[in-house]
Structure formats: structure tokens, C-alpha cells
Amino acid sequence: MKMNKAILAIAAFSCTMGTAFAQKAATVQTVIQAEDDFVKLAARKGIKEAFLTVTDPEGIVFKPDVIKTTDFYGKIDKQPGTLTWQPKYARISANGDLAFTAGPYVYQNGKTEDDKVYGDYVSIWKLDQISNRLKLVTNLGIQHPQSAAAQTTDVKEPVQTTKVAASVDPFKSKGVVLTNDRQFNQGLKISTVGTYKEFLTPEGRLYFPGFDPMVGIDKTLKFMANQAISITAETLNGGRASSNDLAYTYGRARIRKGNIVSNYYYVRLWEQDAQHRWNVILEILSAVENE
């Protein structure tokens, strides 16, 4: 598997970006601010209007099928309750056109403490070329009991400090990342633990329903082994930053534990290492709704 993965590695590509980055370089605080603005908007106008305001035109939700965010929220009268979340883990590409955040959320549809639902979310943001603002590509969450300890903050600037000239539509240049994702899924058929060991970075994270986020490959592999689960998955789509340092994929997954098989969606965040190989820095597995 190592050899096949190395074959898929590519060097950063060169292209042209236009005027979107003629301004100051985007920093990781750009996406943190986008998250803060969303939470404030949700408090003022409600969850539905907040999502409709910040979503990318091609943004998607898993409700329970993969559909456009505008189609889902445009058809419902109102999303009841209140939603707050706090980014604790965030990265942005060197060109500032792709970013993600993750952290704890609290959803409350009532007035008492018993009405609160706790969990963690992952959001992916993409630069809108017209407004030059980050727009939400997708948001996926897991539910788990209230955490006893506060999460540490891991917010870092891009390792790559110099912008890379980009193509007219860099998000179409995603074939290599989708190929890596398919290879990940092919590896799962052979060994779940072995595949995560192969693709996950040492600091990689796993977000799994019912559990606090697992930080680090050792904790993730131990969880997989202790749970005695096997996973099969199918790649659906993804995207890649024009600076070629950050990417995402998503798809369907089926998880078997003993005789029980459940359906999930997954989202994976990828980064390139010094040898230009794509590695997973985060995966979230969220159970399919209404099943």
C-alpha cells in the first residue's frame, strides 16, 4: 500500500488566481471569524437563515441524502432551537481558498438543561470568488455526552507561507485526491486498522458518534481495535485548494460491529506531506439520519 500511495503523490501545481488574492493573505483567523459570524447570525436570525446566508452555492448537507444546502433549508419553515459552537481546531490553505474548522457544539430545543444536546462538528469553507468571502461547503456533526474536559485549541497558520498561482477553477483539479480517497476505501476492505495506520497522520483526528474526538493515530487505532468494527466506504466527491496543500473528500460508509450494520456519511480532510503525498488529518463519521 505504501508504494501505491507514493505513486499517487504529485507536486504542487502552478496556475493563475486573478484578483481574489490581490488583498492581504488570508490567515487562519479568517475562518475563525467566519465561524464567529455564523454563530452570531444564528442567534439573531435563527439556524435556517444563518445557513442560507453563509452557504456556498454548491454547498451540501446530508439530510439524509446528499442535497444542496439551499434546497434543504429553502423547503423547511424553520429550524427550531438554538445552536452554538466553538472552533477549537482550524486550518486554512496557503491561498486562503479552502479552510476547515472543528469543535464542540450545543443544540438546545427547550428551556432546561435536559433539553441540551452536545456533540462536535466539522465545517468546510471555500472562498467565493465574487464576494471574496469564505462560504460554507458542508457541515457535519456527531452527538455525544457532554465532555468532562474542555478541548485544547489547535489553530495554526499554513505551513506553506508563499501563495501558489492557481488555475481558473482549482476545485476541478481534484482527481488525485479522489483517487487517494478511493484507495483508502479499497484498503478498508482488507484491514480497517491497517488502512487508518497507513493514511492517518500522527496527529490525525477521528470524530465518531457517541465519543469525544480522538486526537492522534494511537488513540484512533486503539479505538478501532477495541470496538472491533469493520468499515466499507464509497467515495462521492471532494475538492482541493488551489495551493495544493489542503483538500477534502466525502462519501458513504457502512460500519459493521458483530451482526449490526449501520449507514454513515464520512468527510475527510487531507494535507500533503513533504514528499507530496496526501494524508488524512481528520475524519468524521456521522450516522445517516432517519435510520
PDB file of C-alpha atoms in Angstrom, residues 38-247:
ATOM      1  CA  PHE A  38     -22.209  32.391  11.683  1.00  0.00           C
ATOM      2  CA  VAL A  39     -22.892  31.792  15.387  1.00  0.00           C
ATOM      3  CA  LYS A  40     -23.906  35.437  15.888  1.00  0.00           C
ATOM      4  CA  LEU A  41     -26.135  35.289  12.815  1.00  0.00           C
ATOM      5  CA  ALA A  42     -27.805  32.089  14.057  1.00  0.00           C
ATOM      6  CA  ALA A  43     -28.524  33.792  17.381  1.00  0.00           C
ATOM      7  CA  ARG A  44     -30.103  36.807  15.632  1.00  0.00           C
ATOM      8  CA  LYS A  45     -31.971  35.260  12.733  1.00  0.00           C
ATOM      9  CA  GLY A  46     -32.183  31.554  13.516  1.00  0.00           C
ATOM     10  CA  ILE A  47     -30.436  28.433  12.275  1.00  0.00           C
ATOM     11  CA  LYS A  48     -32.174  28.282   8.894  1.00  0.00           C
ATOM     12  CA  GLU A  49     -31.357  31.850   7.891  1.00  0.00           C
ATOM     13  CA  ALA A  50     -27.787  31.524   9.138  1.00  0.00           C
ATOM     14  CA  PHE A  51     -27.121  28.521   6.917  1.00  0.00           C
ATOM     15  CA  LEU A  52     -28.832  30.081   3.912  1.00  0.00           C
ATOM     16  CA  THR A  53     -26.762  33.247   4.343  1.00  0.00           C
ATOM     17  CA  VAL A  54     -23.319  31.657   4.590  1.00  0.00           C
ATOM     18  CA  THR A  55     -23.646  28.603   2.372  1.00  0.00           C
ATOM     19  CA  ASP A  56     -21.715  28.261  -0.873  1.00  0.00           C
ATOM     20  CA  PRO A  57     -23.979  27.984  -3.963  1.00  0.00           C
ATOM     21  CA  GLU A  58     -22.819  24.380  -4.308  1.00  0.00           C
ATOM     22  CA  GLY A  59     -22.834  23.704  -0.561  1.00  0.00           C
ATOM     23  CA  ILE A  60     -24.313  20.401   0.591  1.00  0.00           C
ATOM     24  CA  VAL A  61     -25.903  18.809   3.641  1.00  0.00           C
ATOM     25  CA  PHE A  62     -26.608  15.161   4.438  1.00  0.00           C
ATOM     26  CA  LYS A  63     -30.360  15.274   5.204  1.00  0.00           C
ATOM     27  CA  PRO A  64     -30.467  12.240   4.823  1.00  0.00           C
ATOM     28  CA  ASP A  65     -29.368  12.199   1.180  1.00  0.00           C
ATOM     29  CA  VAL A  66     -26.655  14.472  -0.180  1.00  0.00           C
ATOM     30  CA  ILE A  67     -28.549  17.578  -1.298  1.00  0.00           C
ATOM     31  CA  LYS A  68     -27.767  21.251  -1.752  1.00  0.00           C
ATOM     32  CA  THR A  69     -27.957  23.255   1.451  1.00  0.00           C
ATOM     33  CA  THR A  70     -30.159  25.845  -0.262  1.00  0.00           C
ATOM     34  CA  ASP A  71     -32.607  23.136  -1.356  1.00  0.00           C
ATOM     35  CA  PHE A  72     -32.893  21.674   2.153  1.00  0.00           C
ATOM     36  CA  TYR A  73     -33.201  24.882   4.152  1.00  0.00           C
ATOM     37  CA  GLY A  74     -35.265  26.561   1.454  1.00  0.00           C
ATOM     38  CA  LYS A  75     -38.023  23.956   1.876  1.00  0.00           C
ATOM     39  CA  ILE A  76     -38.344  23.935   5.667  1.00  0.00           C
ATOM     40  CA  ASP A  77     -40.348  26.570   7.537  1.00  0.00           C
ATOM     41  CA  LYS A  78     -37.903  26.998  10.375  1.00  0.00           C
ATOM     42  CA  GLN A  79     -35.145  25.146  12.175  1.00  0.00           C
ATOM     43  CA  PRO A  80     -36.284  25.166  15.818  1.00  0.00           C
ATOM     44  CA  GLY A  81     -33.992  25.663  18.781  1.00  0.00           C
ATOM     45  CA  THR A  82     -30.669  27.407  19.216  1.00  0.00           C
ATOM     46  CA  LEU A  83     -27.245  26.322  18.031  1.00  0.00           C
ATOM     47  CA  THR A  84     -23.863  27.449  19.286  1.00  0.00           C
ATOM     48  CA  TRP A  85     -20.447  26.077  18.503  1.00  0.00           C
ATOM     49  CA  GLN A  86     -16.839  26.998  19.034  1.00  0.00           C
ATOM     50  CA  PRO A  87     -13.957  26.247  16.655  1.00  0.00           C
ATOM     51  CA  LYS A  88     -11.120  24.553  18.501  1.00  0.00           C
ATOM     52  CA  TYR A  89      -9.299  23.049  15.523  1.00  0.00           C
ATOM     53  CA  ALA A  90      -8.802  25.047  12.330  1.00  0.00           C
ATOM     54  CA  ARG A  91      -6.643  25.193   9.218  1.00  0.00           C
ATOM     55  CA  ILE A  92      -6.667  27.271   6.033  1.00  0.00           C
ATOM     56  CA  SER A  93      -4.837  26.748   2.771  1.00  0.00           C
ATOM     57  CA  ALA A  94      -1.911  28.963   1.816  1.00  0.00           C
ATOM     58  CA  ASN A  95      -4.039  30.637  -0.872  1.00  0.00           C
ATOM     59  CA  GLY A  96      -6.907  31.114   1.559  1.00  0.00           C
ATOM     60  CA  ASP A  97      -9.461  29.459  -0.735  1.00  0.00           C
ATOM     61  CA  LEU A  98     -10.176  26.360   1.375  1.00  0.00           C
ATOM     62  CA  ALA A  99     -10.437  26.010   5.144  1.00  0.00           C
ATOM     63  CA  PHE A 100     -11.996  23.894   7.842  1.00  0.00           C
ATOM     64  CA  THR A 101     -12.917  24.158  11.478  1.00  0.00           C
ATOM     65  CA  ALA A 102     -13.976  21.639  14.111  1.00  0.00           C
ATOM     66  CA  GLY A 103     -15.085  21.889  17.691  1.00  0.00           C
ATOM     67  CA  PRO A 104     -17.844  21.360  20.248  1.00  0.00           C
ATOM     68  CA  TYR A 105     -21.450  22.400  19.685  1.00  0.00           C
ATOM     69  CA  VAL A 106     -24.540  22.706  21.864  1.00  0.00           C
ATOM     70  CA  TYR A 107     -28.043  22.456  20.394  1.00  0.00           C
ATOM     71  CA  GLN A 108     -30.999  23.322  22.590  1.00  0.00           C
ATOM     72  CA  ASN A 109     -34.653  22.991  21.702  1.00  0.00           C
ATOM     73  CA  GLY A 110     -36.231  23.861  25.048  1.00  0.00           C
ATOM     74  CA  LYS A 111     -35.584  25.825  28.208  1.00  0.00           C
ATOM     75  CA  THR A 112     -33.958  23.348  30.587  1.00  0.00           C
ATOM     76  CA  GLU A 113     -30.517  21.766  30.814  1.00  0.00           C
ATOM     77  CA  ASP A 114     -32.094  18.439  29.886  1.00  0.00           C
ATOM     78  CA  ASP A 115     -33.038  19.919  26.517  1.00  0.00           C
ATOM     79  CA  LYS A 116     -29.404  20.425  25.530  1.00  0.00           C
ATOM     80  CA  VAL A 117     -27.702  18.141  23.024  1.00  0.00           C
ATOM     81  CA  TYR A 118     -23.915  18.039  22.948  1.00  0.00           C
ATOM     82  CA  GLY A 119     -21.506  16.989  20.240  1.00  0.00           C
ATOM     83  CA  ASP A 120     -18.792  18.046  17.823  1.00  0.00           C
ATOM     84  CA  TYR A 121     -18.980  19.467  14.321  1.00  0.00           C
ATOM     85  CA  VAL A 122     -16.737  19.797  11.279  1.00  0.00           C
ATOM     86  CA  SER A 123     -17.234  22.624   8.779  1.00  0.00           C
ATOM     87  CA  ILE A 124     -15.557  23.142   5.408  1.00  0.00           C
ATOM     88  CA  TRP A 125     -15.301  26.634   3.926  1.00  0.00           C
ATOM     89  CA  LYS A 126     -14.479  27.710   0.380  1.00  0.00           C
ATOM     90  CA  LEU A 127     -13.595  31.151  -0.962  1.00  0.00           C
ATOM     91  CA  ASP A 128     -16.324  32.759  -3.038  1.00  0.00           C
ATOM     92  CA  GLN A 129     -14.608  34.465  -5.969  1.00  0.00           C
ATOM     93  CA  ILE A 130     -17.284  37.154  -6.299  1.00  0.00           C
ATOM     94  CA  SER A 131     -17.605  38.333  -2.706  1.00  0.00           C
ATOM     95  CA  ASN A 132     -14.056  37.291  -1.706  1.00  0.00           C
ATOM     96  CA  ARG A 133     -15.565  35.795   1.455  1.00  0.00           C
ATOM     97  CA  LEU A 134     -15.477  32.265   2.795  1.00  0.00           C
ATOM     98  CA  LYS A 135     -18.682  30.336   2.170  1.00  0.00           C
ATOM     99  CA  LEU A 136     -19.784  27.092   3.828  1.00  0.00           C
ATOM    100  CA  VAL A 137     -19.306  23.980   1.698  1.00  0.00           C
ATOM    101  CA  THR A 138     -20.669  21.497   4.224  1.00  0.00           C
ATOM    102  CA  ASN A 139     -21.182  20.922   7.911  1.00  0.00           C
ATOM    103  CA  LEU A 140     -21.369  17.532   9.592  1.00  0.00           C
ATOM    104  CA  GLY A 141     -21.778  16.734  13.261  1.00  0.00           C
ATOM    105  CA  ILE A 142     -21.752  13.926  15.792  1.00  0.00           C
ATOM    106  CA  GLN A 143     -23.616  13.692  19.092  1.00  0.00           C
ATOM    107  CA  HIS A 144     -22.048  12.502  22.338  1.00  0.00           C
ATOM    108  CA  PRO A 145     -22.439  13.087  26.098  1.00  0.00           C
ATOM    109  CA  GLN A 146     -21.246  16.391  27.488  1.00  0.00           C
ATOM    110  CA  SER A 147     -17.461  16.326  27.691  1.00  0.00           C
ATOM    111  CA  ALA A 148     -15.912  16.430  31.142  1.00  0.00           C
ATOM    112  CA  ALA A 149     -12.827  18.327  29.976  1.00  0.00           C
ATOM    113  CA  ALA A 150     -12.523  21.363  27.732  1.00  0.00           C
ATOM    114  CA  GLN A 151     -10.907  20.836  24.344  1.00  0.00           C
ATOM    115  CA  THR A 152      -7.491  22.295  23.688  1.00  0.00           C
ATOM    116  CA  THR A 153      -7.162  24.842  20.897  1.00  0.00           C
ATOM    117  CA  ASP A 154      -5.180  23.868  17.795  1.00  0.00           C
ATOM    118  CA  VAL A 155      -5.325  26.773  15.346  1.00  0.00           C
ATOM    119  CA  LYS A 156      -2.312  27.136  13.071  1.00  0.00           C
ATOM    120  CA  GLU A 157      -1.329  29.144  10.033  1.00  0.00           C
ATOM    121  CA  PRO A 158      -0.498  27.274   6.803  1.00  0.00           C
ATOM    122  CA  VAL A 159       2.888  25.567   6.725  1.00  0.00           C
ATOM    123  CA  GLN A 160       3.269  26.872   3.195  1.00  0.00           C
ATOM    124  CA  THR A 161       3.814  30.628   3.528  1.00  0.00           C
ATOM    125  CA  THR A 162       4.002  31.609  -0.147  1.00  0.00           C
ATOM    126  CA  LYS A 163       0.911  31.661  -2.293  1.00  0.00           C
ATOM    127  CA  VAL A 164       0.794  29.409  -5.318  1.00  0.00           C
ATOM    128  CA  ALA A 165      -0.606  30.612  -8.624  1.00  0.00           C
ATOM    129  CA  ALA A 166      -3.931  28.913  -9.179  1.00  0.00           C
ATOM    130  CA  SER A 167      -5.971  27.577 -12.063  1.00  0.00           C
ATOM    131  CA  VAL A 168      -9.186  29.161 -13.306  1.00  0.00           C
ATOM    132  CA  ASP A 169     -11.166  26.560 -11.369  1.00  0.00           C
ATOM    133  CA  PRO A 170      -8.816  24.767  -8.969  1.00  0.00           C
ATOM    134  CA  PHE A 171     -11.602  22.675  -7.468  1.00  0.00           C
ATOM    135  CA  LYS A 172     -11.878  20.714 -10.699  1.00  0.00           C
ATOM    136  CA  SER A 173      -8.251  19.630 -10.258  1.00  0.00           C
ATOM    137  CA  LYS A 174      -9.145  17.142  -7.557  1.00  0.00           C
ATOM    138  CA  GLY A 175      -8.631  13.816  -9.338  1.00  0.00           C
ATOM    139  CA  VAL A 176      -5.565  12.784  -7.348  1.00  0.00           C
ATOM    140  CA  VAL A 177      -7.315  13.402  -4.028  1.00  0.00           C
ATOM    141  CA  LEU A 178     -10.365  11.401  -5.087  1.00  0.00           C
ATOM    142  CA  THR A 179      -8.048   8.615  -6.215  1.00  0.00           C
ATOM    143  CA  ASN A 180      -6.375   8.600  -2.812  1.00  0.00           C
ATOM    144  CA  ASP A 181      -9.797   8.525  -1.164  1.00  0.00           C
ATOM    145  CA  ARG A 182     -10.822   5.551  -3.272  1.00  0.00           C
ATOM    146  CA  GLN A 183      -7.568   3.819  -2.360  1.00  0.00           C
ATOM    147  CA  PHE A 184      -8.349   4.464   1.308  1.00  0.00           C
ATOM    148  CA  ASN A 185     -11.750   2.836   0.813  1.00  0.00           C
ATOM    149  CA  GLN A 186     -10.227  -0.079  -1.074  1.00  0.00           C
ATOM    150  CA  GLY A 187      -7.812  -0.623   1.795  1.00  0.00           C
ATOM    151  CA  LEU A 188     -10.710  -0.787   4.268  1.00  0.00           C
ATOM    152  CA  LYS A 189     -11.847  -3.997   2.580  1.00  0.00           C
ATOM    153  CA  ILE A 190      -8.553  -5.594   3.619  1.00  0.00           C
ATOM    154  CA  SER A 191      -7.955  -4.069   7.055  1.00  0.00           C
ATOM    155  CA  THR A 192      -9.715  -1.223   8.845  1.00  0.00           C
ATOM    156  CA  VAL A 193      -6.946  -0.722  11.388  1.00  0.00           C
ATOM    157  CA  GLY A 194      -4.231  -1.136   8.760  1.00  0.00           C
ATOM    158  CA  THR A 195      -5.781   1.466   6.477  1.00  0.00           C
ATOM    159  CA  TYR A 196      -6.031   4.106   9.193  1.00  0.00           C
ATOM    160  CA  LYS A 197      -2.461   3.346  10.181  1.00  0.00           C
ATOM    161  CA  GLU A 198      -1.415   3.884   6.573  1.00  0.00           C
ATOM    162  CA  PHE A 199      -3.288   7.107   5.806  1.00  0.00           C
ATOM    163  CA  LEU A 200      -3.780   8.958   9.086  1.00  0.00           C
ATOM    164  CA  THR A 201      -1.150  11.485  10.164  1.00  0.00           C
ATOM    165  CA  PRO A 202       0.385  11.075  13.652  1.00  0.00           C
ATOM    166  CA  GLU A 203      -1.808  13.954  14.873  1.00  0.00           C
ATOM    167  CA  GLY A 204      -4.840  12.829  12.857  1.00  0.00           C
ATOM    168  CA  ARG A 205      -8.293  13.038  14.403  1.00  0.00           C
ATOM    169  CA  LEU A 206     -11.351  10.807  14.352  1.00  0.00           C
ATOM    170  CA  TYR A 207     -14.856  12.097  15.153  1.00  0.00           C
ATOM    171  CA  PHE A 208     -17.199   9.167  15.849  1.00  0.00           C
ATOM    172  CA  PRO A 209     -20.781   9.309  17.197  1.00  0.00           C
ATOM    173  CA  GLY A 210     -21.109   8.732  20.920  1.00  0.00           C
ATOM    174  CA  PHE A 211     -17.480   9.529  21.704  1.00  0.00           C
ATOM    175  CA  ASP A 212     -15.316  12.571  22.306  1.00  0.00           C
ATOM    176  CA  PRO A 213     -12.975  13.296  19.370  1.00  0.00           C
ATOM    177  CA  MET A 214      -9.941  11.036  19.262  1.00  0.00           C
ATOM    178  CA  VAL A 215      -6.753  13.022  18.749  1.00  0.00           C
ATOM    179  CA  GLY A 216      -3.703  11.155  17.474  1.00  0.00           C
ATOM    180  CA  ILE A 217      -3.238   7.997  15.480  1.00  0.00           C
ATOM    181  CA  ASP A 218      -2.553   5.866  18.576  1.00  0.00           C
ATOM    182  CA  LYS A 219      -5.927   6.687  20.135  1.00  0.00           C
ATOM    183  CA  THR A 220      -7.698   6.184  16.817  1.00  0.00           C
ATOM    184  CA  LEU A 221      -6.146   2.771  16.176  1.00  0.00           C
ATOM    185  CA  LYS A 222      -6.859   1.681  19.751  1.00  0.00           C
ATOM    186  CA  PHE A 223     -10.484   2.755  19.353  1.00  0.00           C
ATOM    187  CA  MET A 224     -10.863   0.843  16.098  1.00  0.00           C
ATOM    188  CA  ALA A 225      -9.356  -2.297  17.613  1.00  0.00           C
ATOM    189  CA  ASN A 226     -11.362  -2.104  20.853  1.00  0.00           C
ATOM    190  CA  GLN A 227     -14.641  -1.500  19.032  1.00  0.00           C
ATOM    191  CA  ALA A 228     -13.962  -4.455  16.730  1.00  0.00           C
ATOM    192  CA  ILE A 229     -15.622  -2.718  13.801  1.00  0.00           C
ATOM    193  CA  SER A 230     -15.130  -3.127  10.081  1.00  0.00           C
ATOM    194  CA  ILE A 231     -15.827  -0.365   7.583  1.00  0.00           C
ATOM    195  CA  THR A 232     -16.621  -0.274   3.886  1.00  0.00           C
ATOM    196  CA  ALA A 233     -16.976   3.059   2.097  1.00  0.00           C
ATOM    197  CA  GLU A 234     -17.751   4.674  -1.244  1.00  0.00           C
ATOM    198  CA  THR A 235     -16.247   7.954  -2.470  1.00  0.00           C
ATOM    199  CA  LEU A 236     -18.742  10.555  -3.662  1.00  0.00           C
ATOM    200  CA  ASN A 237     -16.859  13.813  -4.256  1.00  0.00           C
ATOM    201  CA  GLY A 238     -14.394  16.329  -2.886  1.00  0.00           C
ATOM    202  CA  GLY A 239     -12.336  19.421  -3.562  1.00  0.00           C
ATOM    203  CA  ARG A 240      -8.792  20.751  -3.353  1.00  0.00           C
ATOM    204  CA  ALA A 241      -7.225  24.099  -2.512  1.00  0.00           C
ATOM    205  CA  SER A 242      -5.508  25.903  -5.383  1.00  0.00           C
ATOM    206  CA  SER A 243      -2.295  25.971  -3.327  1.00  0.00           C
ATOM    207  CA  ASN A 244      -2.401  22.166  -3.298  1.00  0.00           C
ATOM    208  CA  ASP A 245      -1.860  21.905   0.458  1.00  0.00           C
ATOM    209  CA  LEU A 246      -5.384  21.110   1.683  1.00  0.00           C
ATOM    210  CA  ALA A 247      -8.267  19.020   0.343  1.00  0.00           C
TER     211      ALA A 247
END
